[in-house]
Short mmCIF file of C-alpha atoms in Angstrom, two decimals:
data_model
loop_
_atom_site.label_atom_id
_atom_site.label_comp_id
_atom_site.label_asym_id
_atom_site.label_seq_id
_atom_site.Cartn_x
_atom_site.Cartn_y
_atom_site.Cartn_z
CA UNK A 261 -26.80 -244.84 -2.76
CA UNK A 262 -23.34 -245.66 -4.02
CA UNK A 263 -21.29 -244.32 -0.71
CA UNK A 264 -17.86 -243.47 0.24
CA UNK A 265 -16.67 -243.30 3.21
CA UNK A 266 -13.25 -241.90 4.22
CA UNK A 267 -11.83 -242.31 7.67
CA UNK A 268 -13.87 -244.93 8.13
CA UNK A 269 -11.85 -246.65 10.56
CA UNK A 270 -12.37 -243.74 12.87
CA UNK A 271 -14.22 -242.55 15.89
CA UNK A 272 -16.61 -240.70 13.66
CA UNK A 273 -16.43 -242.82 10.14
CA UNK A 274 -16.96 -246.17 11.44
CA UNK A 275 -20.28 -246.10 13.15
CA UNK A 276 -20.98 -244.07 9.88
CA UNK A 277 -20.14 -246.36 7.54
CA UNK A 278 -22.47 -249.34 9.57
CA UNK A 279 -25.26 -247.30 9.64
CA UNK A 280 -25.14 -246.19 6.10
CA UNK A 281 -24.85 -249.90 5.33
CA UNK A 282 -27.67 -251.33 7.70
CA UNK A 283 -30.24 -248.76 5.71
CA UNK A 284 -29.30 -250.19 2.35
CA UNK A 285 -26.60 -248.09 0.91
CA UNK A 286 -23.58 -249.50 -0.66
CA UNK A 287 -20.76 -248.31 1.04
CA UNK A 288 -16.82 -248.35 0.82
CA UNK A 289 -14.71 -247.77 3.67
CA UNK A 290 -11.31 -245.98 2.73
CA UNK A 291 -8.68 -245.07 5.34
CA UNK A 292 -5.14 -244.85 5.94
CA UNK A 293 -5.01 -246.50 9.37
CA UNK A 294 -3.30 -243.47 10.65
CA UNK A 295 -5.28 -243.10 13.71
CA UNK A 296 -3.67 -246.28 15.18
CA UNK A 297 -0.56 -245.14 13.65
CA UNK A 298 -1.01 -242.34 15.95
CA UNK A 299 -2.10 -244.09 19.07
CA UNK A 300 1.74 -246.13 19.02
CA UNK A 301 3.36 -242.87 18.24
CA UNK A 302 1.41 -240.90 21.66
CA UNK A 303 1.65 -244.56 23.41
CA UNK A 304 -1.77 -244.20 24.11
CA UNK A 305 -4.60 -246.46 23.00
CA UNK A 306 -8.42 -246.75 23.10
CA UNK A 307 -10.71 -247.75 26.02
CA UNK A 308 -12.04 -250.00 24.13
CA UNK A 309 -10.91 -252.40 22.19
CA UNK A 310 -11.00 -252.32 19.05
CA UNK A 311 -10.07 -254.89 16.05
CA UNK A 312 -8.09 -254.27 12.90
CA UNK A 313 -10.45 -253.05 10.41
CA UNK A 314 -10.62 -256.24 7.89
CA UNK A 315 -11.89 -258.01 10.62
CA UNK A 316 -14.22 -255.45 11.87
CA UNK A 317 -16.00 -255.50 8.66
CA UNK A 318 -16.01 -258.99 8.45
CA UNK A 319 -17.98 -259.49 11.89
CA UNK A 320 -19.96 -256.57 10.07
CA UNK A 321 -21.09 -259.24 7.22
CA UNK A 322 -21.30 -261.92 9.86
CA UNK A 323 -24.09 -260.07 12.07
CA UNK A 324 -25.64 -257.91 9.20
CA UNK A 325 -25.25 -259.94 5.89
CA UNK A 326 -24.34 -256.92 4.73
CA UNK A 327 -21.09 -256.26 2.74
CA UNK A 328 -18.52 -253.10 3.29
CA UNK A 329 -15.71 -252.65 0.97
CA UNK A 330 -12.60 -251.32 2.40
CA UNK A 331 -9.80 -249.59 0.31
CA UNK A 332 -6.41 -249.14 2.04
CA UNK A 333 -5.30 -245.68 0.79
CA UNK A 334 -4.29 -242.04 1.60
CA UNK A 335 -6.23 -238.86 0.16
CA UNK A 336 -2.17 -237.30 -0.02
CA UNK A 337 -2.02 -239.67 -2.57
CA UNK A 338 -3.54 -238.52 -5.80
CA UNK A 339 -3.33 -241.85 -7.68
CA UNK A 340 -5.09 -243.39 -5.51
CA UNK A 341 -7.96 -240.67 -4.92
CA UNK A 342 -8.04 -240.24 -8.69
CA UNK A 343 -8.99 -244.08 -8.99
CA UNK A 344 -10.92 -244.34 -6.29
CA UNK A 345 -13.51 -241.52 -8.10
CA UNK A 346 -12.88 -243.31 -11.73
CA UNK A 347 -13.52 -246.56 -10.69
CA UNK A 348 -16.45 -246.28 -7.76
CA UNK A 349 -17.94 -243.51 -9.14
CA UNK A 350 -19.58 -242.92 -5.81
CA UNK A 351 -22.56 -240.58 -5.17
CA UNK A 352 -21.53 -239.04 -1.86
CA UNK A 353 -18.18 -238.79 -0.77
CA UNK A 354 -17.85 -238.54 3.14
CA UNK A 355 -15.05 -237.07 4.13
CA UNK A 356 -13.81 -237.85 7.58
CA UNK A 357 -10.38 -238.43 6.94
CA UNK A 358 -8.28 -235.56 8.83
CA UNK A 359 -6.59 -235.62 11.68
CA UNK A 360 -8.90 -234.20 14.17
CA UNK A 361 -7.24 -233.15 17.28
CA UNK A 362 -6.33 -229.50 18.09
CA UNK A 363 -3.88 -230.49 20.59
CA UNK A 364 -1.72 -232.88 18.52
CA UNK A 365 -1.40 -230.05 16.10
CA UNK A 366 -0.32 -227.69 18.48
CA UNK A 367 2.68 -230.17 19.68
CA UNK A 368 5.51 -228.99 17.74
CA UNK A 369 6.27 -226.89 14.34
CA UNK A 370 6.16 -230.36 12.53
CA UNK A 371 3.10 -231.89 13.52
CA UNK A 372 1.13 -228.42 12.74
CA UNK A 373 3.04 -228.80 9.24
CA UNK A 374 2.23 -232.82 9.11
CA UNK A 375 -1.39 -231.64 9.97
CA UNK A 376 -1.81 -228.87 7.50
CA UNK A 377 -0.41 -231.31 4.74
CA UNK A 378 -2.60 -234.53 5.73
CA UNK A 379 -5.98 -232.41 6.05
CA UNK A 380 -5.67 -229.88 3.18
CA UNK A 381 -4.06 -231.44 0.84
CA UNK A 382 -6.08 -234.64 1.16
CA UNK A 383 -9.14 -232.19 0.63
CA UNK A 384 -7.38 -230.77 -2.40
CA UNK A 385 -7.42 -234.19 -4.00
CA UNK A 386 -10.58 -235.03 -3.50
CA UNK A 387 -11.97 -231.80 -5.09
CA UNK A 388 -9.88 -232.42 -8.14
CA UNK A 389 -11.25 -235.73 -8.32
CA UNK A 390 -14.54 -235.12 -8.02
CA UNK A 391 -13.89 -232.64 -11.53
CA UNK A 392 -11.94 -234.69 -12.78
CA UNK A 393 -13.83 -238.22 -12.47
CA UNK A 394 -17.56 -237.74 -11.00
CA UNK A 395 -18.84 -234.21 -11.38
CA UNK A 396 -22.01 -235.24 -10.26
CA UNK A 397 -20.67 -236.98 -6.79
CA UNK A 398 -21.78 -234.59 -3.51
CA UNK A 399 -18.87 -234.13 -1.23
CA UNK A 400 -20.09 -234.08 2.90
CA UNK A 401 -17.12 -232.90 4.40
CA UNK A 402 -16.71 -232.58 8.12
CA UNK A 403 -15.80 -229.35 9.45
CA UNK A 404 -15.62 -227.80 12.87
CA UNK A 405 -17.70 -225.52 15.06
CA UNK A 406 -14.33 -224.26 15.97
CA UNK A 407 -13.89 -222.72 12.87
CA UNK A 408 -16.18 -219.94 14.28
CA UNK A 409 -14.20 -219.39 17.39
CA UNK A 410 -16.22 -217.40 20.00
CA UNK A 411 -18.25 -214.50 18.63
CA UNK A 412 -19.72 -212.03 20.44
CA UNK A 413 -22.83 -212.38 17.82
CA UNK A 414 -24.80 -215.58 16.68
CA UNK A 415 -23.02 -217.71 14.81
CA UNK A 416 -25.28 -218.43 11.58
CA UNK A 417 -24.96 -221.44 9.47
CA UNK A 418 -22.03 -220.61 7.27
CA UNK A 419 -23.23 -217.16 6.24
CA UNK A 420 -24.09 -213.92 7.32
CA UNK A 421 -26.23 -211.12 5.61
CA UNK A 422 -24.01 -207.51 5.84
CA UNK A 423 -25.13 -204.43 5.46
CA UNK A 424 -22.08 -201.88 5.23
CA UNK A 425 -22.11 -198.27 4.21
CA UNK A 426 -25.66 -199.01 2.64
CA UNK A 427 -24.87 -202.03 0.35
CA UNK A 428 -25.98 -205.47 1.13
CA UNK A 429 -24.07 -208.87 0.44
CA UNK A 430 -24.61 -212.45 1.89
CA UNK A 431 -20.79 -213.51 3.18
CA UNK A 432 -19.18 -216.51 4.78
CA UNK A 433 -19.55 -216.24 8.84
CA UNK A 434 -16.23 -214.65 10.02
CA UNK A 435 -13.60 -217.81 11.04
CA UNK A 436 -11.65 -217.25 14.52
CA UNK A 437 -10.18 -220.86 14.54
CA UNK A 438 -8.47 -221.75 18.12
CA UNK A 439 -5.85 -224.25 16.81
CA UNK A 440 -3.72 -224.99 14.12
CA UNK A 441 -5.78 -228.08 13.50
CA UNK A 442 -8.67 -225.37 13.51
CA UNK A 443 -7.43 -223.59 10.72
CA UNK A 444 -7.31 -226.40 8.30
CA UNK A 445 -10.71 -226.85 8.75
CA UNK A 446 -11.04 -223.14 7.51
CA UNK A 447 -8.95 -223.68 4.74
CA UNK A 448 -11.13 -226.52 3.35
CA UNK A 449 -14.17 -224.48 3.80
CA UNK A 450 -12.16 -222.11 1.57
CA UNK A 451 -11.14 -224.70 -1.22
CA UNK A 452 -14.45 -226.11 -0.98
CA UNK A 453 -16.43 -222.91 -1.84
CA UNK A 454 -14.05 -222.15 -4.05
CA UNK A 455 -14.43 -225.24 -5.71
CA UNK A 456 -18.15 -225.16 -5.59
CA UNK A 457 -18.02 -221.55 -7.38
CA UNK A 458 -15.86 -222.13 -10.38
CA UNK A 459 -16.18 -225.78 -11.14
CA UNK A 460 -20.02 -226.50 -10.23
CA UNK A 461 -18.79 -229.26 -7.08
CA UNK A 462 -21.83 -229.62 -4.99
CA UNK A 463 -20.81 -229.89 -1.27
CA UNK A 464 -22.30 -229.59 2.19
CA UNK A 465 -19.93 -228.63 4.80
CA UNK A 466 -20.88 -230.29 8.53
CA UNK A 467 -19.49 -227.71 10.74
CA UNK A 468 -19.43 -230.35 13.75
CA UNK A 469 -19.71 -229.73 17.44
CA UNK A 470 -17.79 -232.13 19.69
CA UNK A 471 -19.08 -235.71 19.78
CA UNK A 472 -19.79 -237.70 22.82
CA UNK A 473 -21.14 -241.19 23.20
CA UNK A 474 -19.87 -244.57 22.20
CA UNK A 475 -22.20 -246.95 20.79
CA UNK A 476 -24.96 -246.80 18.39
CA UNK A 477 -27.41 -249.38 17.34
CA UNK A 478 -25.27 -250.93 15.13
CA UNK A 479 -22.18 -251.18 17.43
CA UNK A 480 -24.33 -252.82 20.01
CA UNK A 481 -25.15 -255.68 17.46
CA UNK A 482 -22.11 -257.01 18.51
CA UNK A 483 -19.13 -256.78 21.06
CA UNK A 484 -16.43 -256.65 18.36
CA UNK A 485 -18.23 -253.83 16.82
CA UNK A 486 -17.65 -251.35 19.54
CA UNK A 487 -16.03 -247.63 18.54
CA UNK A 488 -12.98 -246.49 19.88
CA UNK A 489 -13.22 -244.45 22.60
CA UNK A 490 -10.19 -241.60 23.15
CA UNK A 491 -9.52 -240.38 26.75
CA UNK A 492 -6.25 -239.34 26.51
CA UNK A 493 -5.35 -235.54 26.94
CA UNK A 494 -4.70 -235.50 23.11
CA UNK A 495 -7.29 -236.69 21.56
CA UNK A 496 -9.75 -237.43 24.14
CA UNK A 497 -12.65 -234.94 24.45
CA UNK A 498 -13.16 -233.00 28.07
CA UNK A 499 -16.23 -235.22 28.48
CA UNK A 500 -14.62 -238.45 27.55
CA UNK A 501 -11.82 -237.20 29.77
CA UNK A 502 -14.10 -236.27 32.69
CA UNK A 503 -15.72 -239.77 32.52
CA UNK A 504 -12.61 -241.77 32.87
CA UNK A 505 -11.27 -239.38 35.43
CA UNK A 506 -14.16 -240.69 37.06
CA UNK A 507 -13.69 -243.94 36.53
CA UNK A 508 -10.11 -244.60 38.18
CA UNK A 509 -10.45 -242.41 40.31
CA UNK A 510 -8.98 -239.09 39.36
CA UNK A 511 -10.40 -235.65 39.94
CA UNK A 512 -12.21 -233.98 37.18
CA UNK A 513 -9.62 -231.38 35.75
CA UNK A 514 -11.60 -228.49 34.12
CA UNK A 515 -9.16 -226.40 32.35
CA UNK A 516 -9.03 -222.96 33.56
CA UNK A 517 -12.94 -221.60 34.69
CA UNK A 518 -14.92 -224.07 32.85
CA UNK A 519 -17.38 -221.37 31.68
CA UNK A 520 -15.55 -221.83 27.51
CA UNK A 521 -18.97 -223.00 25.93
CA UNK A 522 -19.52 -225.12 22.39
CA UNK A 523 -21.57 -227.41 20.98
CA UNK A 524 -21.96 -230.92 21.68
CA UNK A 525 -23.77 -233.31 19.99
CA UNK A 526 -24.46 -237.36 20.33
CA UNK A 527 -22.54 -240.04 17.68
CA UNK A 528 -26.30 -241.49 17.06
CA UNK A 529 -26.90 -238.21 15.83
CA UNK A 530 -23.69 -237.95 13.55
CA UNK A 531 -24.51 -240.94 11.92
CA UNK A 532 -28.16 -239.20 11.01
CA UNK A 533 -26.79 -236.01 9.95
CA UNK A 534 -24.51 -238.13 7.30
CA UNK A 535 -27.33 -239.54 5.93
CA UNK A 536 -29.61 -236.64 5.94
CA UNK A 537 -27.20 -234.62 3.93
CA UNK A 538 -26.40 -237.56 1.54
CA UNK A 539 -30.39 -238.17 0.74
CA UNK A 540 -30.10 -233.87 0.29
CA UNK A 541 -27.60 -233.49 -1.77
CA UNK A 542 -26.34 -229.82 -2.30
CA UNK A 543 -27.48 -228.44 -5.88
CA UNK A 544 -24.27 -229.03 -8.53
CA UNK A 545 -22.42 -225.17 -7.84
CA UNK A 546 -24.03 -225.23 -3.92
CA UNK A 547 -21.49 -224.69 -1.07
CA UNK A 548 -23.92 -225.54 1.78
CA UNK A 549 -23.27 -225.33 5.80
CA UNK A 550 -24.95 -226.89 8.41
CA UNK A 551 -24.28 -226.37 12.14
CA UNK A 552 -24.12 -230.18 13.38
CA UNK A 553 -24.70 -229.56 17.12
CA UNK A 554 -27.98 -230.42 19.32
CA UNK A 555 -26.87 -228.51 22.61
CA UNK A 556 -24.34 -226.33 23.99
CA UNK A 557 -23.04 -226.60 27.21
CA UNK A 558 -20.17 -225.02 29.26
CA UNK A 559 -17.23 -227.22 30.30
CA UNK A 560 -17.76 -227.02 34.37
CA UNK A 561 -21.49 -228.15 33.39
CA UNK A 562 -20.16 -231.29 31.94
CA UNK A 563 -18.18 -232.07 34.81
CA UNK A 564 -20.98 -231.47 37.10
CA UNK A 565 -23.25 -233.72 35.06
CA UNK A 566 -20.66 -236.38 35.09
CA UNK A 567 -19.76 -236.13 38.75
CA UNK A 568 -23.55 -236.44 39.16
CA UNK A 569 -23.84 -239.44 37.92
CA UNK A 570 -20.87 -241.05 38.85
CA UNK A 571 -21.65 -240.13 42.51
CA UNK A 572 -24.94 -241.56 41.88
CA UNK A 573 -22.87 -245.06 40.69
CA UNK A 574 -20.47 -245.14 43.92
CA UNK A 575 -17.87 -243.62 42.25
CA UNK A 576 -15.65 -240.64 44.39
CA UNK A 577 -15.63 -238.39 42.27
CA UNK A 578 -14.07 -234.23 42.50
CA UNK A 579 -13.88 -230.96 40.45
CA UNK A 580 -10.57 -229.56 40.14
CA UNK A 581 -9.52 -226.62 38.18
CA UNK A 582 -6.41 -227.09 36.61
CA UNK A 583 -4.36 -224.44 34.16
CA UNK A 584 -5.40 -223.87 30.77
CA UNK A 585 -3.18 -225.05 28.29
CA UNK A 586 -5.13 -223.35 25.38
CA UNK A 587 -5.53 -219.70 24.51
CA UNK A 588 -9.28 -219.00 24.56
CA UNK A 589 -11.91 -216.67 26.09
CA UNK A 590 -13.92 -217.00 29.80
CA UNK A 591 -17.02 -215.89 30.57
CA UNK A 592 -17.93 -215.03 26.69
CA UNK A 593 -20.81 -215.27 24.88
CA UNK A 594 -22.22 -218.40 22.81
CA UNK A 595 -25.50 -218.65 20.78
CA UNK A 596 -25.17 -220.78 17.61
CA UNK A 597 -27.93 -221.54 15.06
CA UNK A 598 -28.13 -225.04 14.12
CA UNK A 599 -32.12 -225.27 12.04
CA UNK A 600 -30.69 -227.21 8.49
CA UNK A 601 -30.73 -230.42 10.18
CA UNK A 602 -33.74 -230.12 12.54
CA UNK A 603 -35.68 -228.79 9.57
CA UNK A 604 -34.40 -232.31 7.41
CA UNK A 605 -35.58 -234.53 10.06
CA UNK A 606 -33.22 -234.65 12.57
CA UNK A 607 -34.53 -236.12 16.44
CA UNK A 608 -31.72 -235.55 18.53
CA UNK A 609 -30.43 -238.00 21.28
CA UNK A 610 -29.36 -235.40 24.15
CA UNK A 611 -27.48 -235.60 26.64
CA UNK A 612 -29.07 -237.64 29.74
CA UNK A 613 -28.26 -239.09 33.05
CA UNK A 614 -28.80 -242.65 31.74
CA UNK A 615 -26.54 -242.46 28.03
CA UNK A 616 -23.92 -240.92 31.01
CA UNK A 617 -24.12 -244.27 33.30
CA UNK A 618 -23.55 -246.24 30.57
CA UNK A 619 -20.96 -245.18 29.12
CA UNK A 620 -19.16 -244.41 32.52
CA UNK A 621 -20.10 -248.57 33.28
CA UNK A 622 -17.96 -249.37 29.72
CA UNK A 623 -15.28 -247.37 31.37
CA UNK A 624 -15.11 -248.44 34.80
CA UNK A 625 -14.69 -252.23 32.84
CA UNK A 626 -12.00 -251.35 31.14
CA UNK A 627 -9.82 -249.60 33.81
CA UNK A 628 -7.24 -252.01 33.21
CA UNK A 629 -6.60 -250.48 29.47
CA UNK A 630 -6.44 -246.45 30.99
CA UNK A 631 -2.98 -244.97 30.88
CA UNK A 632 -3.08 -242.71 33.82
CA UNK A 633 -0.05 -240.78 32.97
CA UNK A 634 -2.16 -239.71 29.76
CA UNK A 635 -5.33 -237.97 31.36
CA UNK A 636 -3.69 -234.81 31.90
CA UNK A 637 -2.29 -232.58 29.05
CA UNK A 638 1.35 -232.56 28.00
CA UNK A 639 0.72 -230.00 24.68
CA UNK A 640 0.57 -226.00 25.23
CA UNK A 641 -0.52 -223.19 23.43
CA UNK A 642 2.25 -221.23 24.29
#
């Protein structure tokens, strides 16, 4: 298949965008470089490091043979999108190009506006594009588990079947984002059916749980392949956090009771799910959701599972509770359907003792590279 791949220079896009290429497809990496951008602008910087992106994809067609275009471009910019479509014509459009942190959109009045603009607008232009250039091209756009919030029902894949004073309808799942960053994801659900509905755009949404991990088979081809791994309190993850926490040192600082629950799921398995969906494309008029999660877990759980092993590696290595910064609920319950993918093929890596000692060994060799004054959040809710 004739791929695209936006955000490809990312956590989530370029593992992707190796995999897609290793099985065959021909893909085209096109990204901003905003991410780095953003790393100067926090001071903060990846665990691992990473190269510029030419010369990632070049040790790409020195270990593979295998050739990935890249396209320097922003989807704000509609000339560019517009040509992008007109000239590729690509297939499948994967869409990680957003900024993906809650926390750097809950910094200040302008980075929630920066963040709205960059995400939804960027999705705007893509859906025009797809009418306007390749009608036939499925869009698999990455959305959020965190669109859901915390229900106290099972969240369903998208949609829900109501039954209200004696009438029946099949709705999109209620949204409860938790962030501003949230809620653009839930207003490119809402383009995106909307899209689906009047022009015929055929589109999975990926409603995502958080990612963990750091390599996958392709990364491990070769040192200079390696992803980018965020620890910061930004746009590091509470498990990434927890592990380099461990790794210098530092307590384990669950925020509030650690009992908030989501969805986690491996980045082996992202890069399957992108692939599934793109070999199942939505029907042309089909606004499909999948829940992209394998297991859920509490936040204190991680932190005991990491302390685990990291005790079990020598490493010293306490739970603290520290005070929330967010707004969200304790103690709640959290029971999320996630069949679509199983059901397409989908093995799932979980989460074991061993993928946790090896990450935690890439961290404890790159020490040197952790900002310490980072690990602990700066950015409120309130």
């Amino acid at each position: 298949m004739k791929i695209v791949v936006a955000g490809g220079d990312g956590f989530c896009g370029w593992p992707t965008a190796l995999y897609l290429s290793q099985k065959g497809h021909e893909v085209t990496i096109v990204d901003n470089l905003v991410r780095r951008e953003i790393d100067e602008e926090l001071g903060s910087n990846s665990v691992t490091p990473i190269l510029p992106l030419e010369e990632r994809v070049q040790v790409w067609k020195e270990v593979s043979g295998k050739d990935i275009a890249v396209v320097i471009g922003d989807l704000t910019d509609y000339e560019t999108v517009s040509h992008l479509f007109e000239d590729l014509q690509p297939e499948a459009f994967v869409h990680f190009a957003e900024h993906r942190s809650a926390p750097y959109s809950m910094i200040d009045r302008e980075h929630a506006i920066e963040n709205h603009r960059n995400n939804v607008e960027g999705t705007l232009n893509v859906l025009w594009a797809i009418k306007d250039h390749a009608p036939d091209c499925h869009l698999v756009k990455l959305g959020t588990m965190g669109e859901y919030g915390q229900p106290n029902i099972d969240i369903e894949e998208g949609w829900i079947e109501i039954e209200h004073k004696g009438r029946k309808d099949r709705l999109p799942f209620p949204k409860a984002p938790g962030s501003f960053y949230h809620l653009t994801k839930v207003h490119d659900s809402d383009n995106i059916m909307f899209a689906c509905r009047v022009w015929g755009v055929r589109a999975t949404d990926l409603n995502q749980g958080v990612v963990y991990g750091l390599e996958t088979d392709e990364t491990r081809l070769d040192p200079r392949l390696v992803n980018r791994f965020d620890y910061d309190a930004v746009f590091g993850t509470a498990l990434n956090r927890f592990i380099i926490q461990a790794a210098i040192g530092h307590d384990l600082t669950v925020y509030g009771n650690g009992s908030q629950t989501r969805g986690y799921l491996d980045i082996q398995d992202t890069v399957r799910c992108i692939e599934l969906a793109c070999l199942n494309p939505a029907d042309r008029g089909e606004f499909r959701v999948y829940n992209q999660f394998t297991e859920q877990f509490s936040v204190l759980e991680l932190a005991q599972k990491v302390q685990k092993v990291a005790r079990d590696l020598g490493m010293q290595a306490e739970i603290a509770n520290t005070e929330n910064p967010r707004v969200e609920k304790y103690d709640h319950y959290y029971n999320a359907v996630n069949t679509n993918l199983l059901d397409l093929g989908l093995e799932p890596h979980l989460l074991t003792d061993e993928h946790l000692a090896e990450v935690l060994k890439v961290a404890q060799q790159n020490t040197e590279r952790v900002k310490r004054e980072l690990v602990m959040p700066t950015v409120t809710w309130k």
